[in-house]
Amino acid sequence: MTTAVQVRKSTRKPWTPSQIVLTVLGVAVSAVFVAPIAAALLTSLKSEAEAAEIPPHWLPRVWTGQAWKALWETGNITNWFINSLVVSVCVTSLVLTVSALAGYGFARTEFRGKSVLMGIVMSGLMISPAVLGVPLFTTVQQMGMVDTYWGMILPQCAPAAMVYILYKFFQGVPRELEEAAFIDGAGRWRVFFTIVVPLARPSLAAVGIFTFIASWNNFLWPYMVTNNPDLMTMPNGIATVMNSYGIQWAQLMAGGLMAGLPLIVVFVFFQRQIVAGVAHTGLAGQ
């Protein structure tokens, strides 16, 4: 046993210069991304007076959880969390349904005006959502959906980018699989749900995760369409608390971490699906 361990140790190759450089680069890039989160966490554990000091310092002189306690006492965190969850889940479900059907339709069916319609859909990639804020709000107001869940959900369900992602994936699905099912007597809908959708699980997972994250982080549209405090999402609710008490930096950092925690959990548990989905969509090589 000792000889085997010694052989294993002796056969381990030393690091090459390229491996060292890549490792140092990876650590540096990771530090850039982790530093803001660490700064926010440390600031949230300071008192408000210490958090507002200039120049700022990293470690708290007195560690305290007063900012977290004050945020829970002054804000309706549970209600905001439920609202964000309801809106994000509904938006994700609708986007997955619309994107899958539209992407498959564009990839597998031929009809008059297909290229024009595809161009119209793709033009949505060139228009900023902020530009559409006023006309969308006017439409929602005329439909009587201001201060409702549907007013927050429906305008977020026009996913041009997600349609394109699934469209590119469905183009890569071998037609022979569908043709074999057609020969066996399966219809278009059965082929879609029993053959195409199972093959598209990695891409659907990636689209769902991206949509959930975008909807959860959406601040502008819920802020425009919601005045009812009971319908506010996490970003809007935390911003309201901050505005009511001025800039309370410790509470602001605690609220940001609280709002971002579900997204961190989603990424940690579904990072494989994200990577696999991007790899299967064909976007990595285009």
XYZ file of N, CA and C in Angstrom:
858
model
N 0.835 -1.206 0.000
C 0.000 0.000 0.000
C 0.869 1.256 0.000
N 1.927 1.237 0.826
C 2.828 2.400 0.902
C 3.509 2.641 -0.433
N 3.931 1.554 -1.089
C 4.592 1.678 -2.394
C 3.653 2.274 -3.422
N 2.385 1.849 -3.397
C 1.408 2.370 -4.353
C 1.198 3.868 -4.145
N 1.125 4.292 -2.863
C 0.944 5.719 -2.587
C 2.148 6.509 -3.064
N 3.359 5.965 -2.840
C 4.553 6.652 -3.292
C 4.597 6.760 -4.811
N 4.162 5.709 -5.518
C 4.145 5.738 -6.981
C 3.176 6.802 -7.474
N 1.996 6.872 -6.834
C 1.018 7.884 -7.231
C 1.569 9.289 -7.025
N 2.242 9.501 -5.875
C 2.800 10.813 -5.617
C 3.908 11.167 -6.594
N 4.705 10.193 -6.962
C 5.820 10.462 -7.860
C 5.369 10.675 -9.294
N 4.202 10.095 -9.658
C 3.739 10.241 -11.038
C 2.922 11.520 -11.245
N 2.627 12.260 -10.189
C 1.868 13.498 -10.354
C 2.734 14.528 -11.075
N 2.217 15.049 -12.140
C 2.972 15.990 -12.947
C 2.923 17.387 -12.329
N 4.029 18.104 -12.391
C 4.010 19.489 -11.890
C 3.174 20.388 -12.787
N 2.728 21.479 -12.219
C 1.913 22.417 -12.984
C 2.743 23.084 -14.065
N 2.126 23.212 -15.205
C 2.777 23.921 -16.305
C 2.548 25.426 -16.152
N 3.360 26.248 -16.793
C 3.150 27.703 -16.699
C 1.751 28.135 -17.143
N 1.222 27.476 -18.173
C -0.120 27.854 -18.640
C -1.172 27.539 -17.588
N -1.032 26.407 -16.880
C -1.981 26.070 -15.820
C -1.906 27.067 -14.673
N -0.702 27.492 -14.344
C -0.538 28.474 -13.270
C -1.184 29.798 -13.652
N -0.948 30.221 -14.886
C -1.528 31.484 -15.349
C -3.053 31.416 -15.345
N -3.612 30.307 -15.852
C -5.068 30.162 -15.887
C -5.658 30.115 -14.481
N -4.968 29.457 -13.554
C -5.454 29.393 -12.179
C -5.454 30.767 -11.528
N -4.352 31.497 -11.699
C -4.280 32.855 -11.135
C -5.355 33.746 -11.754
N -5.545 33.611 -13.066
C -6.572 34.399 -13.735
C -7.965 34.043 -13.233
N -8.218 32.741 -13.047
C -9.513 32.310 -12.532
C -9.767 32.833 -11.126
N -8.741 32.800 -10.266
C -8.892 33.322 -8.901
C -9.173 34.822 -8.935
N -8.472 35.551 -9.819
C -8.672 36.998 -9.913
C -10.083 37.329 -10.382
N -10.561 36.613 -11.405
C -11.918 36.866 -11.900
C -12.956 36.514 -10.837
N -12.739 35.410 -10.132
C -13.670 35.024 -9.059
C -13.699 36.083 -7.961
N -12.533 36.634 -7.636
C -12.472 37.670 -6.602
C -13.248 38.913 -7.012
N -13.193 39.249 -8.305
C -13.923 40.418 -8.793
C -15.426 40.229 -8.593
N -15.920 39.005 -8.827
C -17.350 38.746 -8.687
C -17.763 38.570 -7.232
N -16.871 38.025 -6.405
C -17.222 37.759 -5.006
C -17.091 39.013 -4.159
N -16.202 39.924 -4.536
C -15.939 41.108 -3.713
C -17.188 41.941 -3.435
N -18.040 42.253 -4.429
C -19.245 43.035 -4.101
C -20.182 42.326 -3.126
N -20.310 41.002 -3.277
C -21.177 40.257 -2.357
C -20.604 40.284 -0.946
N -19.280 40.101 -0.846
C -18.642 40.157 0.475
C -18.771 41.538 1.087
N -18.595 42.589 0.269
C -18.729 43.954 0.782
C -20.148 44.222 1.263
N -21.144 43.733 0.510
C -22.534 43.929 0.922
C -22.822 43.200 2.235
N -22.319 41.982 2.377
C -22.555 41.218 3.598
C -21.905 41.890 4.801
N -20.666 42.335 4.637
C -19.980 42.983 5.753
C -20.630 44.315 6.098
N -21.088 45.063 5.096
C -21.760 46.339 5.365
C -23.073 46.119 6.099
N -23.797 45.040 5.748
C -25.071 44.769 6.416
C -24.887 44.398 7.882
N -23.680 44.026 8.270
C -23.405 43.651 9.656
C -22.802 44.804 10.447
N -22.823 46.016 9.874
C -22.363 47.211 10.569
C -23.560 47.996 11.098
N -23.287 48.926 11.978
C -24.318 49.885 12.368
C -24.491 50.901 11.249
N -25.615 51.612 11.253
C -25.869 52.579 10.186
C -24.827 53.691 10.182
N -24.404 54.122 11.360
C -23.396 55.177 11.426
C -22.068 54.701 10.859
N -21.691 53.475 11.196
C -20.428 52.951 10.686
C -20.498 52.668 9.198
N -21.665 52.227 8.710
C -21.805 51.936 7.280
C -21.726 53.195 6.433
N -22.061 54.355 7.005
C -22.045 55.618 6.257
C -20.714 56.349 6.365
N -19.746 55.788 7.063
C -18.463 56.465 7.226
C -17.714 56.582 5.901
N -17.000 57.694 5.739
C -16.157 57.931 4.565
C -14.774 58.311 5.073
N -13.712 57.638 4.633
C -13.724 56.515 3.682
C -14.243 55.237 4.336
N -14.849 54.366 3.535
C -15.392 53.120 4.107
C -14.278 52.141 4.444
N -14.589 51.179 5.275
C -13.654 50.123 5.614
C -14.376 48.782 5.521
N -13.616 47.717 5.297
C -14.214 46.418 5.017
C -14.855 45.809 6.253
N -14.058 45.547 7.282
C -14.560 44.795 8.433
C -15.261 45.719 9.421
N -16.391 45.277 9.956
C -17.085 46.103 10.967
C -16.271 46.180 12.253
N -16.284 47.359 12.865
C -15.645 47.483 14.176
C -16.511 46.811 15.240
N -17.818 46.956 15.093
C -18.780 46.298 15.995
C -19.743 45.482 15.126
N -19.717 44.183 15.289
C -20.579 43.307 14.491
C -21.994 43.340 15.068
N -22.963 43.622 14.221
C -24.353 43.700 14.673
C -25.289 43.285 13.549
N -26.400 42.682 13.921
C -27.426 42.304 12.948
C -28.626 43.231 12.991
N -28.404 44.476 13.471
C -29.505 45.420 13.624
C -30.158 45.756 12.288
N -29.366 45.837 11.217
C -29.936 46.176 9.911
C -30.903 45.095 9.443
N -30.549 43.825 9.631
C -31.433 42.732 9.238
C -32.712 42.752 10.081
N -32.559 42.995 11.378
C -33.723 43.039 12.266
C -34.640 44.204 11.898
N -34.054 45.383 11.617
C -34.859 46.557 11.264
C -35.593 46.336 9.950
N -34.940 45.665 9.006
C -35.585 45.413 7.722
C -36.779 44.489 7.879
N -36.653 43.467 8.701
C -37.774 42.565 8.942
C -38.917 43.272 9.672
N -38.575 44.192 10.569
C -39.618 44.864 11.358
C -40.333 45.939 10.563
N -39.613 46.658 9.693
C -40.214 47.786 8.978
C -40.797 47.400 7.624
N -40.361 46.306 7.051
C -40.818 45.909 5.723
C -41.631 44.628 5.762
N -42.493 44.493 4.776
C -43.331 43.297 4.668
C -42.593 42.274 3.785
N -41.520 41.718 4.309
C -40.627 40.861 3.527
C -41.357 39.623 3.024
N -42.145 38.994 3.883
C -42.832 37.765 3.481
C -43.769 38.004 2.311
N -44.531 39.078 2.364
C -45.473 39.397 1.294
C -44.738 39.724 -0.001
N -43.656 40.489 0.095
C -42.877 40.814 -1.095
C -42.280 39.563 -1.719
N -41.800 38.664 -0.878
C -41.211 37.426 -1.387
C -42.261 36.587 -2.112
N -43.455 36.479 -1.532
C -44.521 35.698 -2.167
C -44.924 36.325 -3.494
N -45.043 37.660 -3.526
C -45.394 38.333 -4.772
C -44.344 38.093 -5.855
N -43.081 38.211 -5.495
C -42.015 37.952 -6.469
C -42.061 36.516 -6.957
N -42.317 35.595 -6.049
C -42.361 34.192 -6.432
C -43.529 33.910 -7.365
N -44.706 34.463 -7.060
C -45.879 34.252 -7.907
C -45.643 34.831 -9.298
N -45.163 36.066 -9.357
C -44.938 36.716 -10.648
C -43.872 35.978 -11.446
N -42.766 35.625 -10.813
C -41.662 34.972 -11.534
C -42.049 33.585 -12.039
N -42.756 32.826 -11.219
C -43.174 31.480 -11.641
C -44.173 31.563 -12.792
N -45.137 32.474 -12.703
C -46.123 32.614 -13.779
C -45.469 33.097 -15.068
N -44.593 34.073 -14.964
C -43.893 34.566 -16.157
C -43.059 33.450 -16.780
N -42.347 32.694 -15.959
C -41.514 31.606 -16.478
C -42.356 30.553 -17.176
N -43.487 30.183 -16.578
C -44.360 29.175 -17.187
C -44.904 29.643 -18.530
N -45.370 30.887 -18.588
C -45.916 31.409 -19.837
C -44.839 31.570 -20.899
N -43.664 32.027 -20.509
C -42.571 32.204 -21.475
C -42.134 30.854 -22.043
N -42.044 29.835 -21.196
C -41.674 28.512 -21.685
C -42.710 27.991 -22.679
N -43.979 28.173 -22.373
C -45.036 27.701 -23.274
C -45.001 28.438 -24.604
N -44.970 29.769 -24.544
C -44.980 30.579 -25.766
C -43.716 30.346 -26.587
N -42.567 30.331 -25.926
C -41.297 30.177 -26.642
C -41.185 28.815 -27.302
N -41.599 27.757 -26.593
C -41.511 26.412 -27.156
C -42.418 26.264 -28.372
N -43.649 26.735 -28.256
C -44.573 26.615 -29.381
C -44.139 27.475 -30.566
N -43.741 28.710 -30.291
C -43.325 29.602 -31.381
C -42.029 29.123 -32.016
N -41.065 28.723 -31.199
C -39.802 28.246 -31.747
C -39.964 27.000 -32.590
N -40.796 26.065 -32.133
C -41.032 24.850 -32.903
C -41.808 25.164 -34.183
N -42.757 26.085 -34.092
C -43.512 26.449 -35.288
C -42.637 27.066 -36.352
N -41.747 27.954 -35.958
C -40.838 28.576 -36.918
C -39.827 27.576 -37.480
N -39.419 26.612 -36.654
C -38.378 25.679 -37.089
C -38.914 24.556 -37.964
N -40.207 24.194 -37.824
C -40.679 22.982 -38.484
C -41.848 23.196 -39.450
N -42.472 24.333 -39.436
C -43.611 24.532 -40.330
C -43.280 25.601 -41.360
N -43.875 25.447 -42.525
C -43.715 26.419 -43.612
C -45.069 27.067 -43.900
N -45.094 28.376 -43.920
C -46.329 29.097 -44.204
C -45.978 30.438 -44.840
N -46.944 31.018 -45.487
C -46.730 32.281 -46.179
C -46.460 33.405 -45.166
N -45.425 34.174 -45.443
C -45.063 35.268 -44.554
C -44.233 34.842 -43.362
N -43.681 33.634 -43.391
C -42.898 33.142 -42.253
C -41.680 34.021 -42.001
N -40.939 34.352 -43.057
C -39.722 35.148 -42.872
C -40.042 36.541 -42.342
N -41.146 37.123 -42.816
C -41.537 38.458 -42.336
C -41.912 38.399 -40.857
N -42.706 37.391 -40.493
C -43.121 37.246 -39.102
C -41.920 36.968 -38.201
N -40.990 36.148 -38.696
C -39.787 35.882 -37.910
C -38.972 37.154 -37.731
N -38.906 37.979 -38.769
C -38.199 39.247 -38.652
C -38.836 40.177 -37.642
N -40.171 40.178 -37.595
C -40.876 41.016 -36.618
C -40.571 40.552 -35.196
N -40.578 39.230 -35.012
C -40.278 38.695 -33.682
C -38.854 39.035 -33.277
N -37.915 38.859 -34.195
C -36.516 39.118 -33.882
C -36.228 40.605 -33.697
N -37.069 41.462 -34.265
C -36.875 42.904 -34.058
C -37.043 43.278 -32.594
N -37.736 42.423 -31.849
C -37.864 42.676 -30.418
C -36.539 42.640 -29.693
N -35.530 41.981 -30.279
C -34.207 41.956 -29.659
C -33.510 43.306 -29.747
N -33.939 44.156 -30.671
C -33.270 45.438 -30.881
C -33.966 46.582 -30.159
N -35.055 46.313 -29.474
C -35.812 47.350 -28.789
C -35.655 47.165 -27.282
N -35.230 48.208 -26.606
C -35.069 48.134 -25.150
C -36.429 48.081 -24.472
N -36.588 47.252 -23.451
C -37.873 47.219 -22.733
C -38.250 48.561 -22.124
N -37.257 49.373 -21.764
C -37.558 50.680 -21.175
C -38.277 51.587 -22.167
N -37.976 51.436 -23.472
C -38.623 52.263 -24.488
C -40.117 51.955 -24.565
N -40.474 50.697 -24.293
C -41.872 50.272 -24.399
C -42.657 50.494 -23.114
N -42.036 51.109 -22.120
C -42.705 51.260 -20.837
C -43.988 52.061 -20.907
N -43.956 53.214 -21.569
C -45.145 54.081 -21.626
C -46.283 53.438 -22.417
N -46.041 52.947 -23.662
C -47.160 52.309 -24.376
C -47.683 51.067 -23.676
N -46.797 50.296 -23.043
C -47.275 49.127 -22.305
C -48.137 49.545 -21.120
N -47.716 50.573 -20.414
C -48.497 51.021 -19.266
C -49.870 51.544 -19.711
N -49.890 52.279 -20.832
C -51.165 52.778 -21.348
C -52.095 51.622 -21.698
N -51.536 50.582 -22.328
C -52.342 49.417 -22.685
C -52.868 48.701 -21.456
N -52.000 48.491 -20.480
C -52.410 47.811 -19.256
C -53.462 48.626 -18.515
N -53.303 49.948 -18.509
C -54.273 50.806 -17.834
C -55.643 50.741 -18.508
N -55.649 50.738 -19.841
C -56.916 50.658 -20.564
C -57.600 49.311 -20.362
N -56.811 48.276 -20.113
C -57.381 46.954 -19.869
C -57.773 46.743 -18.411
N -57.539 47.751 -17.569
C -57.920 47.649 -16.174
C -57.070 46.694 -15.362
N -55.797 46.538 -15.718
C -54.944 45.584 -15.021
C -53.859 46.250 -14.175
N -53.994 47.556 -13.928
C -53.068 48.225 -13.022
C -53.322 47.720 -11.601
N -52.229 47.530 -10.852
C -52.316 46.994 -9.488
C -52.936 45.604 -9.467
N -52.573 44.782 -10.432
C -52.986 43.374 -10.451
C -51.778 42.517 -10.802
N -51.867 41.247 -10.465
C -50.798 40.321 -10.837
C -50.662 40.231 -12.359
N -51.802 40.179 -13.060
C -51.744 40.036 -14.515
C -51.084 41.241 -15.167
N -51.264 42.407 -14.579
C -50.603 43.585 -15.122
C -49.096 43.502 -15.027
N -48.583 42.813 -14.013
C -47.135 42.621 -13.883
C -46.638 41.451 -14.723
N -47.495 40.450 -14.936
C -47.052 39.213 -15.568
C -47.081 39.289 -17.089
N -48.220 39.656 -17.660
C -48.408 39.539 -19.108
C -47.411 40.354 -19.941
N -47.104 41.608 -19.591
C -46.144 42.343 -20.426
C -44.736 41.760 -20.421
N -44.424 40.875 -19.487
C -43.102 40.253 -19.459
C -43.055 38.942 -20.258
N -44.151 38.605 -20.928
C -44.250 37.315 -21.607
C -44.141 37.447 -23.121
N -43.341 38.409 -23.600
C -43.077 38.534 -25.038
C -41.594 38.272 -25.266
N -41.197 37.003 -25.237
C -39.773 36.645 -25.129
C -39.106 36.432 -26.486
N -38.716 37.483 -27.180
C -38.079 37.316 -28.486
C -36.781 36.524 -28.374
N -35.971 36.833 -27.368
C -34.691 36.128 -27.216
C -34.911 34.649 -26.928
N -35.898 34.327 -26.092
C -36.145 32.929 -25.749
C -36.723 32.165 -26.934
N -37.546 32.822 -27.744
C -38.044 32.187 -28.967
C -36.875 31.843 -29.881
N -35.926 32.744 -29.999
C -34.770 32.499 -30.871
C -33.913 31.346 -30.349
N -33.716 31.295 -29.043
C -32.916 30.216 -28.460
C -33.524 28.854 -28.770
N -34.821 28.703 -28.531
C -35.470 27.421 -28.781
C -35.628 27.160 -30.276
N -35.786 28.204 -31.053
C -35.837 28.050 -32.513
C -34.543 27.438 -33.034
N -33.411 27.925 -32.554
C -32.130 27.370 -32.985
C -31.960 25.927 -32.524
N -32.470 25.615 -31.339
C -32.364 24.233 -30.873
C -33.230 23.308 -31.715
N -34.476 23.686 -31.967
C -35.384 22.827 -32.724
C -34.885 22.620 -34.151
N -34.159 23.571 -34.686
C -33.579 23.387 -36.014
C -32.558 22.248 -36.027
N -31.923 22.008 -34.889
C -30.916 20.953 -34.817
C -31.463 19.583 -34.494
N -32.748 19.483 -34.189
C -33.347 18.169 -33.917
C -33.512 17.417 -35.232
N -33.016 16.182 -35.330
C -33.137 15.429 -36.593
C -34.596 15.251 -37.012
N -34.869 15.589 -38.240
C -36.231 15.433 -38.751
C -36.635 13.965 -38.854
N -35.647 13.058 -38.951
C -35.964 11.643 -39.085
C -36.759 11.123 -37.893
N -36.475 11.674 -36.693
C -37.218 11.236 -35.512
C -38.701 11.577 -35.646
N -38.989 12.762 -36.118
C -40.383 13.171 -36.279
C -41.037 12.415 -37.430
N -40.311 12.222 -38.513
C -40.884 11.522 -39.656
C -41.229 10.083 -39.302
N -40.382 9.443 -38.488
C -40.684 8.075 -38.059
C -41.958 8.040 -37.231
N -42.158 9.050 -36.381
C -43.380 9.104 -35.582
C -44.598 9.374 -36.464
N -44.434 10.217 -37.475
C -45.547 10.480 -38.393
C -45.957 9.203 -39.133
N -44.960 8.406 -39.532
C -45.254 7.150 -40.236
C -46.035 6.205 -39.324
N -45.732 6.234 -38.026
C -46.435 5.376 -37.071
C -47.816 5.897 -36.717
N -48.196 7.033 -37.294
C -49.538 7.555 -37.078
C -49.648 8.665 -36.046
N -48.529 9.147 -35.525
C -48.585 10.221 -34.529
C -48.882 11.551 -35.205
N -49.606 12.404 -34.519
C -49.900 13.728 -35.032
C -48.840 14.725 -34.618
N -49.003 15.952 -35.096
C -48.014 16.986 -34.819
C -47.895 17.266 -33.331
N -49.035 17.351 -32.629
C -48.990 17.661 -31.209
C -48.353 16.525 -30.404
N -48.672 15.297 -30.788
C -48.083 14.164 -30.065
C -46.583 14.100 -30.294
N -46.146 14.371 -31.509
C -44.707 14.391 -31.788
C -44.029 15.477 -30.967
N -44.678 16.623 -30.875
C -44.087 17.733 -30.135
C -43.927 17.391 -28.657
N -44.974 16.838 -28.043
C -44.937 16.610 -26.602
C -44.185 15.336 -26.213
N -44.167 14.319 -27.080
C -43.533 13.050 -26.703
C -42.111 12.896 -27.230
N -41.728 13.647 -28.246
C -40.392 13.500 -28.831
C -39.573 14.778 -28.701
N -40.126 15.889 -29.156
C -39.359 17.131 -29.222
C -39.126 17.723 -27.837
N -40.193 17.808 -27.034
C -40.049 18.420 -25.707
C -39.067 17.651 -24.820
N -39.120 16.307 -24.740
C -38.103 15.613 -23.938
C -36.676 15.873 -24.410
N -36.474 15.977 -25.727
C -35.134 16.272 -26.230
C -34.697 17.690 -25.885
N -35.659 18.575 -25.698
C -35.353 19.991 -25.458
C -35.255 20.324 -23.973
N -35.243 19.341 -23.111
C -35.210 19.630 -21.677
C -34.038 20.509 -21.259
N -32.800 20.267 -21.723
C -31.702 21.169 -21.325
C -31.939 22.612 -21.745
N -32.401 22.808 -22.977
C -32.658 24.173 -23.448
C -33.834 24.794 -22.716
N -34.888 24.022 -22.480
C -36.030 24.542 -21.742
C -35.634 24.909 -20.315
N -34.765 24.109 -19.706
C -34.303 24.427 -18.352
C -33.516 25.731 -18.343
N -32.630 25.913 -19.330
C -31.853 27.147 -19.395
C -32.759 28.350 -19.614
N -33.709 28.232 -20.536
C -34.642 29.334 -20.798
C -35.458 29.654 -19.547
N -35.925 28.619 -18.867
C -36.699 28.838 -17.650
C -35.898 29.538 -16.567
N -34.653 29.132 -16.384
C -33.815 29.747 -15.349
C -33.506 31.195 -15.699
N -33.139 31.453 -16.950
C -32.858 32.835 -17.359
C -34.095 33.722 -17.186
N -35.252 33.197 -17.556
C -36.480 33.980 -17.438
C -36.831 34.242 -15.983
N -36.683 33.231 -15.145
C -36.984 33.391 -13.719
C -36.088 34.460 -13.100
N -34.802 34.413 -13.417
C -33.862 35.393 -12.860
C -34.207 36.799 -13.338
N -34.493 36.939 -14.643
C -34.823 38.256 -15.185
C -36.106 38.801 -14.567
N -37.108 37.956 -14.402
C -38.368 38.407 -13.819
C -38.200 38.760 -12.349
N -37.433 37.963 -11.631
C -37.218 38.238 -10.207
C -36.490 39.574 -10.015
N -35.539 39.882 -10.885
C -34.760 41.111 -10.756
C -35.435 42.326 -11.381
N -36.568 42.135 -12.055
C -37.211 43.238 -12.760
C -37.729 44.270 -11.753
N -37.205 45.455 -11.856
C -37.620 46.533 -10.950
C -38.529 47.537 -11.640
N -38.195 47.910 -12.890
C -38.867 49.028 -13.546
C -40.349 48.761 -13.788
N -40.672 47.599 -14.414
C -42.072 47.387 -14.784
C -42.987 47.215 -13.568
N -42.673 46.381 -12.578
C -43.542 46.334 -11.390
C -43.653 47.681 -10.687
N -42.597 48.468 -10.737
C -42.640 49.795 -10.119
C -43.617 50.709 -10.852
N -43.687 50.579 -12.193
C -44.575 51.423 -12.980
C -46.038 51.023 -12.819
N -46.313 49.734 -12.715
C -47.689 49.251 -12.820
C -48.320 48.954 -11.458
N -47.544 49.116 -10.374
C -48.053 48.744 -9.053
C -47.899 49.901 -8.079
N -49.000 50.315 -7.503
C -48.992 51.300 -6.423
C -49.436 50.692 -5.098
N -49.999 49.504 -5.150
C -50.503 48.838 -3.961
C -49.338 48.196 -3.198
N -49.085 48.590 -1.956
C -47.969 47.996 -1.201
C -48.100 46.487 -1.038
N -49.328 45.967 -1.058
C -49.531 44.526 -0.871
C -49.143 43.721 -2.106
N -48.916 44.380 -3.243
C -48.546 43.683 -4.475
C -47.102 43.931 -4.883
N -46.340 44.621 -4.062
C -44.964 44.940 -4.421
C -44.089 43.700 -4.399
N -43.162 43.643 -5.325
C -42.184 42.568 -5.360
C -40.980 42.934 -4.489
N -40.032 42.022 -4.373
C -38.885 42.251 -3.500
C -38.090 43.507 -3.871
N -37.683 43.702 -5.132
C -36.917 44.916 -5.449
C -37.681 46.196 -5.151
N -38.973 46.238 -5.495
C -39.770 47.438 -5.252
C -40.019 47.665 -3.770
N -40.292 46.601 -3.046
C -40.551 46.742 -1.620
C -39.333 47.236 -0.863
N -38.187 46.684 -1.162
C -36.961 47.106 -0.480
C -36.622 48.551 -0.829
N -36.817 48.930 -2.083
C -36.578 50.318 -2.477
C -37.515 51.266 -1.746
N -38.754 50.845 -1.505
C -39.703 51.690 -0.782
C -39.271 51.902 0.662
N -38.793 50.847 1.294
C -38.304 50.975 2.670
C -37.123 51.927 2.720
N -36.222 51.809 1.750
C -35.068 52.691 1.748
C -35.473 54.145 1.539
N -36.449 54.389 0.679
C -36.892 55.755 0.431
C -37.589 56.352 1.656
N -38.263 55.526 2.415
C -39.001 56.020 3.568
C -38.069 56.488 4.686
N -36.917 55.852 4.793
C -36.006 56.162 5.890
C -34.707 56.801 5.411
N -34.678 57.266 4.190
C -33.439 57.787 3.655
C -32.524 56.649 3.243
N -31.304 56.992 2.926
C -30.341 55.968 2.511
C -29.732 55.345 3.753
N -30.252 54.191 4.121
C -29.712 53.413 5.228
C -28.875 52.292 4.622
N -27.569 52.527 4.579
C -26.717 51.644 3.791
C -26.707 50.213 4.310
N -26.705 50.041 5.591
C -26.689 48.683 6.141
C -27.969 47.940 5.775
N -29.120 48.622 5.901
C -30.384 47.991 5.521
C -30.454 47.764 4.013
N -29.889 48.684 3.249
C -29.893 48.523 1.797
C -29.114 47.280 1.385
N -27.953 47.083 2.003
C -27.153 45.897 1.681
C -27.849 44.624 2.154
N -28.467 44.668 3.319
C -29.193 43.492 3.814
C -30.362 43.154 2.899
N -31.091 44.180 2.439
C -32.210 43.932 1.530
C -31.748 43.379 0.195
N -30.641 43.904 -0.325
C -30.121 43.377 -1.588
C -29.705 41.921 -1.478
N -29.061 41.566 -0.380
C -28.680 40.163 -0.184
C -29.897 39.277 -0.015
N -30.900 39.786 0.690
C -32.111 39.006 0.891
C -32.838 38.766 -0.430
N -32.858 39.795 -1.290
C -33.515 39.643 -2.587
C -32.722 38.746 -3.520
N -31.401 38.761 -3.391
C -30.573 37.963 -4.290
C -30.343 36.540 -3.844
N -30.667 36.234 -2.596
C -30.422 34.881 -2.086
C -31.138 33.795 -2.880
N -32.423 33.941 -3.230
C -33.071 32.886 -4.038
C -32.389 32.658 -5.382
N -31.866 33.718 -5.993
C -31.199 33.560 -7.280
C -29.887 32.805 -7.127
N -29.188 33.066 -6.029
C -27.956 32.318 -5.772
C -28.261 30.836 -5.587
N -29.335 30.545 -4.857
C -29.733 29.146 -4.651
C -30.098 28.496 -5.985
N -30.849 29.215 -6.823
C -31.222 28.682 -8.130
C -29.986 28.386 -8.963
N -29.034 29.295 -8.972
C -27.828 29.084 -9.777
C -27.001 27.914 -9.244
N -26.866 27.807 -7.925
C -26.061 26.732 -7.349
C -26.635 25.367 -7.696
N -27.960 25.232 -7.643
C -28.591 23.929 -7.853
C -28.837 23.625 -9.332
N -28.861 24.644 -10.191
C -29.204 24.418 -11.590
C -28.114 24.889 -12.550
N -26.878 25.033 -12.066
C -25.822 25.506 -12.947
C -25.515 24.489 -14.055
N -25.680 23.210 -13.784
C -25.460 22.213 -14.832
C -26.476 22.369 -15.959
N -27.727 22.625 -15.584
C -28.759 22.816 -16.609
C -28.487 24.080 -17.425
N -27.956 25.122 -16.779
C -27.646 26.347 -17.503
C -26.566 26.098 -18.539
N -25.490 25.432 -18.122
C -24.385 25.152 -19.038
C -24.840 24.226 -20.151
N -25.573 23.162 -19.800
C -26.058 22.223 -20.818
C -27.025 22.890 -21.753
N -27.871 23.776 -21.234
C -28.837 24.453 -22.107
C -28.158 25.358 -23.112
N -27.173 26.134 -22.682
C -26.456 27.005 -23.603
C -25.708 26.170 -24.646
N -25.136 25.042 -24.220
C -24.401 24.195 -25.153
C -25.320 23.573 -26.205
N -26.571 23.274 -25.821
C -27.492 22.605 -26.740
C -28.249 23.583 -27.637
N -28.237 24.868 -27.298
C -29.004 25.806 -28.123
C -28.293 26.164 -29.413
N -26.980 25.959 -29.477
C -26.232 26.356 -30.652
C -25.716 27.777 -30.558
N -26.002 28.480 -29.444
C -25.545 29.860 -29.321
C -24.056 29.939 -29.007
N -23.501 28.878 -28.432
C -22.101 28.936 -28.029
C -21.181 29.080 -29.229
N -21.566 28.548 -30.364
C -20.686 28.601 -31.524
C -21.111 29.620 -32.542
N -22.022 30.535 -32.196
C -22.520 31.505 -33.165
C -22.332 32.915 -32.634
